[in-house]
Structure formats: C-alpha cells, structure tokens
Amino acid sequence: MKAEMRNSIAQSPPNVESLCLRTDKTRCLMVWLLELQKNATAEELIRLSSRFKTWKIVFVHSFPNFSPMVEARVIFEALPPLAMLRAHPGLCDWSAWLQDRRALLMSKWSPEKEICYGLSFNDYAALVPKRADAVH
C-alpha cells in the first residue's frame, strides 16, 4: 500500500501555484538584521512592523535565539551567525551556500524593498571567507 501511495504522489505533480508564498499582491519589505550586537526584542519588531502596515515584512536575522520573532508573530528567515560559520569553516563552501540562500530568499519573497539594520547581506557574506580562513 505504501508503494502505491508513493507512486501516486510521484505521478501527480504538485500544483505549483499552491506552493507560492506570495499569491497576493501585497508589497514585500525585507528587513536584514544581520550580526546586530543584541537580539531584537519582540516589542522592537512589533514597533517596526507597525510602521509598514501595508507591507508584508520578512525579517532575515542571524540571532542564535529567534524566540522574539516567534513572540512577535512576525515572518522571519534565519542565517547562521558568523561565529557559527567561523567554528565550522570546512563544513561546506559557505560563500556559495550563502549566495544560494539569498537567491532562494529573493525568489521566495520577491521583496520590492530592503532595509538593513546591522550588516547588509553583501557585507555579511564578504566576512565569511575571511573568518572561515582565519580558523585554519
């Protein structure tokens, strides 16, 4: 029976439109919170979200603790803190992984605008090879 299920799933391609996260026409704002000195609080996230009420806001952060994001009930994506990448330099090609991750995020959310608090994605990504190479 399980084999039959697998075959029927494999034969029925998913409805691609149903997988899209942005089926509405709401404008998307991507807010980069990379390598900030302190974790954003739920109150700060709610306050920032209220400034852009007509936008779908996606927070991209590198905080090890993302409970404030959950508490504030905001949309978020996570990237690893630079310290974690530095601790595991040989795990993969972090520069390539980050470029793939950014392409996925941009495709997934199609933001109209971006705001950076802390490092921009490019500044964050530029630090990865330096920090990873320094560990060797």
PDB file of C-alpha atoms in Angstrom, residues 16-70:
ATOM      1  CA  VAL A  16       2.992  24.968  -8.219  1.00  0.00           C
ATOM      2  CA  GLU A  17       0.712  27.937  -7.560  1.00  0.00           C
ATOM      3  CA  SER A  18      -0.361  26.396  -4.251  1.00  0.00           C
ATOM      4  CA  LEU A  19       3.287  26.318  -3.133  1.00  0.00           C
ATOM      5  CA  CYS A  20       3.846  30.026  -3.739  1.00  0.00           C
ATOM      6  CA  LEU A  21       4.063  32.068  -0.543  1.00  0.00           C
ATOM      7  CA  ARG A  22       3.080  35.316  -2.222  1.00  0.00           C
ATOM      8  CA  THR A  23      -0.174  34.644  -4.008  1.00  0.00           C
ATOM      9  CA  ASP A  24      -1.496  38.065  -3.020  1.00  0.00           C
ATOM     10  CA  LYS A  25      -0.237  41.351  -4.408  1.00  0.00           C
ATOM     11  CA  THR A  26       0.965  42.733  -1.068  1.00  0.00           C
ATOM     12  CA  ARG A  27       4.279  44.521  -1.401  1.00  0.00           C
ATOM     13  CA  CYS A  28       7.107  42.797   0.440  1.00  0.00           C
ATOM     14  CA  LEU A  29       9.788  44.523   2.504  1.00  0.00           C
ATOM     15  CA  MET A  30      12.839  42.502   3.522  1.00  0.00           C
ATOM     16  CA  VAL A  31      14.486  43.695   6.731  1.00  0.00           C
ATOM     17  CA  TRP A  32      18.026  42.410   7.234  1.00  0.00           C
ATOM     18  CA  LEU A  33      19.023  42.077  10.906  1.00  0.00           C
ATOM     19  CA  LEU A  34      22.446  40.532  10.439  1.00  0.00           C
ATOM     20  CA  GLU A  35      25.091  40.432  13.149  1.00  0.00           C
ATOM     21  CA  LEU A  36      23.472  43.003  15.400  1.00  0.00           C
ATOM     22  CA  GLN A  37      25.134  43.369  18.784  1.00  0.00           C
ATOM     23  CA  LYS A  38      21.935  42.471  20.614  1.00  0.00           C
ATOM     24  CA  ASN A  39      18.950  40.339  19.747  1.00  0.00           C
ATOM     25  CA  ALA A  40      15.897  42.297  18.608  1.00  0.00           C
ATOM     26  CA  THR A  41      13.081  42.260  21.131  1.00  0.00           C
ATOM     27  CA  ALA A  42       9.521  41.363  20.304  1.00  0.00           C
ATOM     28  CA  GLU A  43       8.487  44.953  21.098  1.00  0.00           C
ATOM     29  CA  GLU A  44      11.038  46.386  18.651  1.00  0.00           C
ATOM     30  CA  LEU A  45       9.872  44.007  15.923  1.00  0.00           C
ATOM     31  CA  ILE A  46       6.221  44.859  16.508  1.00  0.00           C
ATOM     32  CA  ARG A  47       7.013  48.587  16.507  1.00  0.00           C
ATOM     33  CA  LEU A  48       8.926  48.290  13.228  1.00  0.00           C
ATOM     34  CA  SER A  49       6.155  46.181  11.691  1.00  0.00           C
ATOM     35  CA  SER A  50       3.565  48.782  12.633  1.00  0.00           C
ATOM     36  CA  ARG A  51       5.483  51.422  10.624  1.00  0.00           C
ATOM     37  CA  PHE A  52       4.909  49.396   7.453  1.00  0.00           C
ATOM     38  CA  LYS A  53       1.320  48.234   7.900  1.00  0.00           C
ATOM     39  CA  THR A  54       0.575  47.887   4.197  1.00  0.00           C
ATOM     40  CA  TRP A  55       3.656  45.747   3.537  1.00  0.00           C
ATOM     41  CA  LYS A  56       4.422  42.081   4.129  1.00  0.00           C
ATOM     42  CA  ILE A  57       7.600  42.268   6.195  1.00  0.00           C
ATOM     43  CA  VAL A  58      10.160  39.472   6.243  1.00  0.00           C
ATOM     44  CA  PHE A  59      12.899  39.737   8.853  1.00  0.00           C
ATOM     45  CA  VAL A  60      16.166  37.976   7.989  1.00  0.00           C
ATOM     46  CA  HIS A  61      18.334  37.597  11.071  1.00  0.00           C
ATOM     47  CA  SER A  62      21.443  35.863  12.351  1.00  0.00           C
ATOM     48  CA  PHE A  63      20.447  35.653  16.017  1.00  0.00           C
ATOM     49  CA  PRO A  64      21.051  32.293  17.699  1.00  0.00           C
ATOM     50  CA  ASN A  65      17.795  32.851  19.614  1.00  0.00           C
ATOM     51  CA  PHE A  66      14.746  33.502  17.451  1.00  0.00           C
ATOM     52  CA  SER A  67      12.131  33.349  20.221  1.00  0.00           C
ATOM     53  CA  PRO A  68      11.477  37.148  19.956  1.00  0.00           C
ATOM     54  CA  MET A  69      10.464  36.565  16.319  1.00  0.00           C
ATOM     55  CA  VAL A  70       8.031  33.872  17.377  1.00  0.00           C
TER      56      VAL A  70
END
